[in-house]
XYZ file of C-alpha atoms in Angstrom:
531
model
C -33.303 57.687 -7.197
C -30.628 58.426 -9.710
C -29.327 61.966 -10.016
C -28.474 63.890 -13.187
C -24.704 64.319 -13.373
C -22.521 66.666 -15.403
C -22.488 66.220 -19.162
C -25.861 64.459 -19.165
C -24.457 61.393 -17.330
C -26.751 59.801 -14.778
C -25.113 58.747 -11.469
C -26.316 55.373 -10.276
C -27.172 54.676 -6.666
C -24.475 52.489 -5.161
C -25.575 49.200 -3.654
C -22.265 48.609 -1.927
C -19.277 50.744 -0.994
C -16.198 50.567 1.206
C -15.119 52.798 4.074
C -12.172 52.746 6.495
C -14.496 51.043 8.989
C -15.467 48.269 6.591
C -17.694 47.551 3.586
C -21.420 48.171 3.320
C -23.863 46.276 1.120
C -27.520 46.957 0.405
C -29.448 43.767 1.190
C -32.807 42.905 -0.333
C -35.681 42.382 2.054
C -36.036 38.734 1.091
C -32.381 38.084 1.833
C -32.397 40.103 5.038
C -35.469 38.412 6.517
C -34.775 34.790 5.608
C -34.812 32.556 8.721
C -31.417 30.930 8.194
C -29.564 34.236 7.974
C -26.556 34.266 10.282
C -27.207 36.404 13.344
C -24.891 39.033 14.720
C -22.560 37.786 17.416
C -21.279 40.579 19.637
C -19.050 38.268 21.688
C -15.375 39.102 21.397
C -12.635 36.524 21.481
C -10.651 36.242 24.717
C -7.119 37.648 24.722
C -4.361 35.481 23.327
C -2.359 33.818 26.104
C 0.994 32.060 25.706
C 2.485 29.326 27.916
C 6.043 27.960 27.684
C 7.725 24.800 28.924
C 11.253 23.418 28.495
C 11.821 19.675 28.126
C 15.275 18.115 28.054
C 15.070 16.071 24.882
C 18.719 16.521 23.896
C 17.956 18.741 20.912
C 18.454 22.442 20.361
C 14.674 22.951 20.208
C 13.737 21.833 23.698
C 11.044 24.466 24.299
C 7.342 24.029 23.678
C 4.739 26.756 23.704
C 0.966 26.901 23.618
C -1.337 29.729 22.580
C -5.055 30.206 22.042
C -6.765 32.113 19.219
C -10.551 32.285 19.288
C -11.877 28.735 19.510
C -8.551 27.169 18.584
C -5.595 26.025 20.673
C -2.127 25.313 19.261
C 1.036 23.708 20.637
C 4.298 24.217 18.747
C 8.017 23.668 19.128
C 9.805 26.910 19.942
C 12.949 27.368 17.850
C 14.064 30.730 19.219
C 13.705 34.279 17.986
C 15.930 33.713 14.960
C 13.977 30.815 13.508
C 10.228 30.810 13.021
C 8.245 27.680 13.887
C 6.747 25.592 11.124
C 3.095 26.602 11.452
C 2.016 23.777 9.161
C 3.269 21.148 11.629
C 1.892 21.820 15.121
C 2.472 19.337 17.896
C -1.219 19.578 18.701
C -4.176 21.563 17.408
C -7.643 21.635 18.937
C -10.818 23.385 17.814
C -13.586 23.759 20.387
C -17.291 24.261 19.768
C -19.600 26.220 22.026
C -16.863 27.452 24.347
C -13.601 29.346 24.054
C -10.250 28.620 25.713
C -9.362 31.590 27.927
C -6.150 30.520 29.709
C -3.740 27.600 30.027
C -0.684 26.464 31.956
C 1.950 23.715 31.661
C 3.007 21.588 34.627
C 6.688 22.497 34.958
C 7.455 19.759 37.497
C 5.946 16.721 35.764
C 7.402 16.614 32.275
C 9.423 14.458 29.908
C 10.440 14.694 26.242
C 7.410 12.641 25.225
C 4.830 13.805 27.770
C 3.701 17.123 29.269
C 0.560 18.089 31.158
C -1.424 21.105 29.993
C -4.365 22.690 31.812
C -6.925 24.685 29.817
C -9.651 26.951 31.184
C -12.762 27.845 29.178
C -15.261 30.660 28.918
C -18.101 28.465 30.199
C -16.254 27.463 33.385
C -14.895 24.043 32.407
C -11.310 22.951 32.972
C -9.550 20.398 30.761
C -6.340 18.464 31.377
C -4.571 17.093 28.301
C -1.233 15.719 27.174
C -0.606 17.453 23.825
C 2.286 15.112 22.956
C 0.979 11.646 23.842
C -2.667 12.670 23.470
C -3.639 9.882 25.870
C -4.726 11.978 28.854
C -7.937 13.971 28.625
C -9.831 14.873 31.787
C -12.611 17.395 32.246
C -13.488 19.216 35.466
C -16.642 21.213 36.197
C -18.125 19.673 33.073
C -21.722 20.167 34.202
C -21.057 23.674 35.588
C -21.924 22.457 39.087
C -18.938 24.119 40.733
C -18.988 27.463 38.904
C -20.759 28.706 35.783
C -18.626 31.768 35.068
C -15.604 31.889 32.799
C -12.163 30.800 33.933
C -9.978 33.900 34.258
C -6.699 32.307 35.381
C -5.385 28.792 35.903
C -2.043 27.669 37.329
C -0.418 24.568 38.738
C 0.527 24.819 42.397
C 4.349 25.073 42.480
C 6.190 21.841 43.332
C 2.936 19.888 43.263
C 2.468 17.126 40.685
C -1.326 17.080 40.837
C -2.841 20.231 42.410
C -3.883 23.361 40.536
C -5.751 26.609 41.208
C -8.565 27.979 39.059
C -10.103 31.463 39.364
C -13.453 32.491 37.903
C -15.313 35.626 36.981
C -17.548 35.083 40.000
C -14.736 36.183 42.317
C -14.101 32.645 43.544
C -10.998 30.495 43.297
C -10.910 26.703 43.578
C -8.189 24.206 44.417
C -8.361 20.954 42.447
C -6.519 17.659 42.546
C -6.248 16.190 39.080
C -6.461 12.666 40.485
C -9.809 13.238 42.219
C -13.222 13.245 40.513
C -15.830 15.976 40.666
C -19.149 15.329 42.359
C -22.394 14.553 40.590
C -24.239 17.236 42.547
C -23.461 20.847 43.456
C -20.895 20.845 46.272
C -21.786 21.956 49.785
C -19.239 24.031 51.657
C -18.386 24.737 55.250
C -16.304 27.692 56.507
C -12.634 26.995 57.051
C -11.017 30.436 57.495
C -12.112 34.048 57.182
C -10.306 37.358 57.030
C -10.520 40.923 55.794
C -12.104 40.711 52.351
C -11.768 36.951 51.879
C -13.082 33.612 53.096
C -11.980 30.001 52.565
C -14.357 27.031 52.503
C -13.960 23.266 52.289
C -16.238 20.698 50.676
C -18.661 19.063 53.087
C -18.542 15.460 51.837
C -17.782 11.996 53.185
C -15.303 11.197 50.439
C -12.641 13.629 49.291
C -13.522 15.137 45.937
C -12.984 18.247 43.862
C -12.847 21.078 44.634
C -10.716 20.730 47.763
C -11.015 24.406 48.771
C -13.035 27.379 47.649
C -11.649 30.905 48.084
C -14.033 33.871 47.968
C -11.925 36.995 47.471
C -13.104 40.590 47.131
C -16.307 41.970 45.686
C -15.809 41.266 41.988
C -14.145 38.949 39.532
C -10.662 37.590 40.163
C -8.733 38.639 37.076
C -5.351 37.020 37.733
C -3.188 35.481 40.425
C 0.506 34.613 40.621
C 2.729 32.593 42.948
C 5.899 34.152 44.310
C 9.280 32.777 43.138
C 9.696 31.061 46.514
C 6.223 29.487 46.080
C 5.148 30.546 49.590
C 3.002 33.541 48.685
C 0.062 34.125 46.380
C -0.777 37.523 44.852
C -4.363 38.017 43.646
C -5.821 40.976 41.736
C -9.507 41.523 41.126
C -12.152 43.739 39.645
C -12.619 45.513 42.972
C -9.226 47.158 42.420
C -7.369 45.392 45.223
C -4.116 43.490 45.218
C -4.125 40.916 48.006
C -1.092 38.868 49.009
C -1.623 35.639 50.952
C 0.659 33.214 52.708
C -0.501 30.256 50.652
C 0.008 27.388 53.101
C -1.528 29.166 56.110
C -4.106 31.083 54.008
C -3.309 34.304 55.871
C -3.676 37.758 54.325
C -0.373 39.589 54.778
C -0.758 42.695 52.593
C -3.084 44.610 50.294
C -2.921 47.505 47.855
C -5.652 49.564 46.163
C -5.547 50.716 42.562
C -5.880 54.386 41.717
C -9.334 53.602 40.389
C -10.993 50.728 38.569
C -10.096 47.078 38.602
C -6.674 45.476 38.504
C -6.262 43.155 35.530
C -2.776 41.656 35.819
C -0.023 40.948 38.342
C 3.573 39.711 38.305
C 6.331 39.131 40.887
C 9.877 40.383 40.481
C 12.452 37.588 40.019
C 13.699 38.004 43.606
C 10.183 38.229 45.077
C 10.671 41.710 46.567
C 8.302 43.652 44.331
C 4.953 43.127 42.665
C 3.865 45.027 39.570
C 0.205 45.361 38.614
C -1.747 46.899 35.748
C -5.382 47.744 35.400
C -8.203 50.011 34.337
C -6.496 53.175 35.618
C -4.075 52.938 32.653
C -1.195 52.737 35.131
C 1.431 50.222 36.129
C 1.950 50.121 39.891
C 5.037 48.762 41.647
C 4.353 47.544 45.184
C 7.052 46.621 47.699
C 6.330 43.262 49.270
C 8.668 43.729 52.257
C 7.678 47.333 52.999
C 3.988 46.806 52.180
C 3.699 50.071 50.252
C 3.447 51.494 46.750
C 6.915 52.323 45.419
C 5.797 54.113 42.265
C 3.110 54.369 39.638
C 3.795 54.839 35.958
C 1.744 55.803 32.953
C 2.709 55.239 29.373
C -0.536 53.641 28.218
C -3.671 55.373 27.029
C -5.947 52.456 27.829
C -6.279 49.517 30.210
C -3.140 47.523 30.945
C -3.775 43.855 30.177
C -0.439 42.229 31.005
C 2.720 42.981 32.972
C 5.791 40.720 33.138
C 9.202 41.136 34.742
C 12.218 40.307 32.598
C 14.400 37.894 34.607
C 17.267 38.131 32.106
C 17.874 41.899 32.244
C 17.076 42.556 35.904
C 20.001 42.793 38.303
C 20.755 43.585 41.921
C 24.021 43.921 43.814
C 25.873 40.729 44.630
C 26.103 38.937 47.954
C 29.071 40.995 49.151
C 27.117 44.253 48.989
C 24.005 44.910 51.072
C 20.862 45.985 49.295
C 18.605 48.886 50.178
C 16.990 46.904 52.967
C 20.304 45.804 54.469
C 20.114 42.203 53.331
C 22.333 40.467 50.821
C 20.982 39.393 47.481
C 22.461 37.814 44.392
C 22.682 39.062 40.851
C 19.789 38.167 38.583
C 21.215 39.370 35.291
C 22.426 42.415 33.393
C 20.545 45.701 33.454
C 20.922 49.324 32.533
C 22.895 51.617 34.765
C 20.561 54.482 33.900
C 17.096 54.757 35.432
C 14.032 55.273 33.345
C 11.268 55.352 35.904
C 9.794 58.038 38.073
C 7.731 57.790 41.182
C 4.079 58.307 40.576
C 1.410 59.423 42.921
C 0.916 57.046 45.814
C -2.378 55.350 46.486
C -4.465 54.984 49.571
C -3.195 51.457 49.903
C -4.098 49.292 52.838
C -1.256 47.747 54.787
C 1.107 48.229 57.666
C 1.700 51.894 56.812
C -0.638 54.824 56.515
C -1.390 56.118 53.061
C 1.097 58.633 51.662
C 1.318 60.702 48.532
C 4.328 60.751 46.252
C 4.964 63.611 43.909
C 5.676 62.668 40.336
C 9.149 62.336 38.913
C 10.394 61.686 35.400
C 13.660 59.828 35.122
C 15.999 58.943 32.337
C 14.772 56.581 29.616
C 18.287 55.426 28.770
C 18.587 51.833 27.623
C 22.366 51.714 27.695
C 24.059 48.472 28.685
C 26.583 48.844 31.549
C 30.175 48.905 30.353
C 33.651 48.674 31.747
C 35.810 51.787 31.602
C 37.629 50.226 28.660
C 34.385 50.001 26.704
C 33.593 46.298 27.087
C 30.098 45.314 28.105
C 29.480 44.106 31.635
C 27.951 40.650 31.678
C 27.103 38.223 34.408
C 29.380 35.259 34.956
C 27.141 32.203 34.874
C 29.871 29.598 35.343
C 29.511 27.085 38.135
C 32.490 28.552 39.955
C 30.982 32.033 40.084
C 27.334 32.882 39.526
C 27.461 36.520 40.609
C 28.868 39.779 39.313
C 32.458 40.775 39.908
C 31.790 44.042 41.713
C 35.435 45.051 41.391
C 34.870 45.391 37.656
C 31.119 45.918 37.290
C 28.925 48.759 38.410
C 27.018 47.997 41.601
C 23.383 48.566 40.763
C 19.862 47.587 41.570
C 17.690 47.529 38.481
C 14.543 45.717 37.456
C 13.006 45.651 34.026
C 9.473 44.736 33.112
C 7.147 45.134 30.177
C 3.471 45.983 29.913
C 0.900 45.604 27.149
C -2.308 47.624 27.013
C -5.528 47.736 25.061
C -4.060 50.740 23.257
C -2.010 48.100 21.350
C 1.222 49.494 22.761
C 4.142 47.733 24.417
C 5.955 49.727 27.099
C 9.276 48.695 28.637
C 10.159 49.990 32.076
C 13.262 50.333 34.255
C 12.901 50.320 38.036
C 16.283 51.498 39.245
C 18.166 52.025 42.466
C 17.445 55.724 42.939
C 13.724 54.994 43.104
C 14.083 52.124 45.563
C 16.469 53.983 47.889
C 14.229 57.008 48.354
C 13.141 57.435 51.998
C 9.536 56.524 52.576
C 7.209 59.489 52.067
C 9.944 61.886 50.901
C 8.585 64.469 48.415
C 9.972 64.437 44.912
C 10.424 67.110 42.328
C 8.139 67.174 39.337
C 10.797 66.211 36.820
C 14.420 65.325 36.465
C 16.803 65.557 33.555
C 17.780 62.808 31.169
C 21.149 61.541 32.373
C 23.549 60.342 29.715
C 27.164 59.269 30.074
C 28.325 62.800 29.270
C 26.298 64.110 32.247
C 24.176 66.313 30.016
C 20.552 66.712 30.964
C 17.341 68.093 29.573
C 13.670 67.770 30.312
C 11.862 64.811 28.830
C 9.528 65.316 25.901
C 6.112 63.725 26.118
C 5.905 61.725 22.927
C 4.821 58.179 22.288
C 6.477 57.522 18.957
C 8.737 59.272 16.506
C 9.282 63.030 16.918
C 6.915 63.828 14.055
C 3.909 62.266 15.760
C 1.464 63.745 18.217
C 2.227 64.112 21.884
C 1.172 61.353 24.222
C 2.358 59.573 27.315
C 5.689 57.868 26.721
C 9.246 58.990 26.402
C 9.856 60.772 23.146
C 13.186 59.639 21.879
C 13.913 57.928 18.619
C 13.968 54.152 18.650
C 14.748 52.500 15.361
C 16.921 49.989 13.610
C 20.046 52.134 13.820
C 19.719 54.558 16.717
C 22.626 56.515 18.104
C 21.069 59.746 19.371
C 18.314 60.866 21.693
C 15.917 63.614 20.658
C 15.215 66.192 23.346
C 12.513 68.763 23.733
C 14.921 71.610 22.899
C 15.327 70.224 19.380
C 18.968 69.228 19.821
C 20.360 65.745 19.377
C 22.686 64.511 22.096
C 24.965 61.581 21.231
C 24.948 58.499 23.384
C 28.300 56.909 23.979
C 26.990 53.424 24.569
C 24.985 51.098 22.366
C 21.221 51.615 22.472
C 18.847 48.691 22.420
C 17.799 47.921 18.853
C 14.039 47.636 19.212
C 10.908 49.221 17.829
C 9.247 49.475 21.229
C 9.200 52.425 23.616
C 10.619 52.974 27.068
C 8.111 54.954 29.088
C 8.734 56.906 32.247
C 7.018 56.125 35.495
C 5.383 59.495 35.981
C 2.006 60.960 36.708
C 2.802 64.637 36.196
C 2.694 66.910 33.166
C 0.261 64.653 31.355
C -1.617 67.240 29.292
C -2.887 66.487 25.825
C -3.975 70.093 25.327
C -4.903 73.200 27.230
C -8.540 72.812 26.322
C -8.801 69.338 27.887
C -9.520 68.811 31.536
C -6.786 67.473 33.752
C -7.244 63.847 34.738
C -8.109 63.390 38.390
C -5.160 61.064 39.008
C -2.812 64.028 38.370
C -3.878 65.652 41.632
C -2.358 64.462 44.869
C -4.371 64.143 48.030
C -2.041 66.600 49.709
C -2.866 69.241 47.102
C -6.573 68.752 47.582
C -6.244 68.951 51.347
C -4.312 72.197 51.069
C -7.034 73.647 48.852
C -9.669 72.748 51.416
C -7.676 74.271 54.246
C -7.217 77.520 52.315
C -10.968 77.757 51.769
C -11.641 77.263 55.469
C -9.147 79.973 56.431
C -10.702 82.427 54.009
């Protein structure tokens, strides 16, 4: 009903209006109830995944990449960060009906300038093998959903194998396929092959060899992702039950596990030298796990939601060269150039399962510096990648152990992390202080602010220093600006500290349970008993 407005003007009832959440429109009953009206579809599109491959075609644009968006799949030529691809001329474009591509992977060992093999997993459980360049090969596996009916969560070629690949599903099962073998016309029957703590392996019970060759049943929930080690001998698997499990792939033996703080683990990645594994999950944390020591090195929080992807950067991670022993006493080679300043802290340890008993690590904030190592004369330290010398000159460069990795969360934020030598050299189980100062080249220090963006924004979980197009200072909590004598990375992303302490959004909010260590809770219980 219309209302009488000021000055005798009658205000009409709006039939449509816009809000920050969207636009609203008043529909007539005849239009709303007609049978061919499009129904509401609450299904969300799977995350966008990207796969890269390099082919030696003699040109400057030898890289190809594939990505999925909704029901579409694209393959383009990658021209580098300085030149955008021509989106109007894809190498291949495919639109699927009734199912969505969820993951894909190139075969890095069988490739040529005019032919590459691409595996694609779908939301309905099917697996497709195509050649996006020749477009002659097109094979479909699990077409009738006889092997598994749940969505494909991860798919990868077995390293150094021209025809075998692994596929994981939301059912918590993982299958080994041979692209040259057919799938059966009936549901496969399995027989036990090997069993262990939290996993079992089965083989197909058939007269003729067919797909799948093996079936892995791992954990109590969905397998979210798996990754092969750089040496191709080990397989790391993370699942919805919150466990990281590391297997010796050829012998199918479980050699180590780790438990998340709470919730499922969604992503996993190996360090370039295979010594560390980083995971992310529903606890909003990134967790670094030592493969050789079978323990949690540190946990870090910079995200305010689930962590969907973690990836080590092989180009900016470095360790000491072969003439200098590492923290474990062995000799390792340089992987690249990294910062000489740490920007991670040790988070609270988990009750991980492995060779050691569970321990608790106090939180520590470390420096978020992103300064490139320099010579005393001011020149940048770079790795020598010539054939005559592929390692650092330690007489001129700074001996360091530093890993860098990035993480992306459902909070739409990208966090970049430094895992440096002072974290890795800490004795196992040694308590840490709650915070440490920001170390710059002038040896000045101050406590880290808890900000996730520019200083004018609200407090959150990342390091609060200015990152912009022309950055030369760091903003500290005391309000002073301290100059940095080296060049700072020119990026609009944030470096977050690996820390689980001092995470308070306000005094009125309850402290998150992951901010309490088990040792603190045990001491509280003991004090109650004594009283």
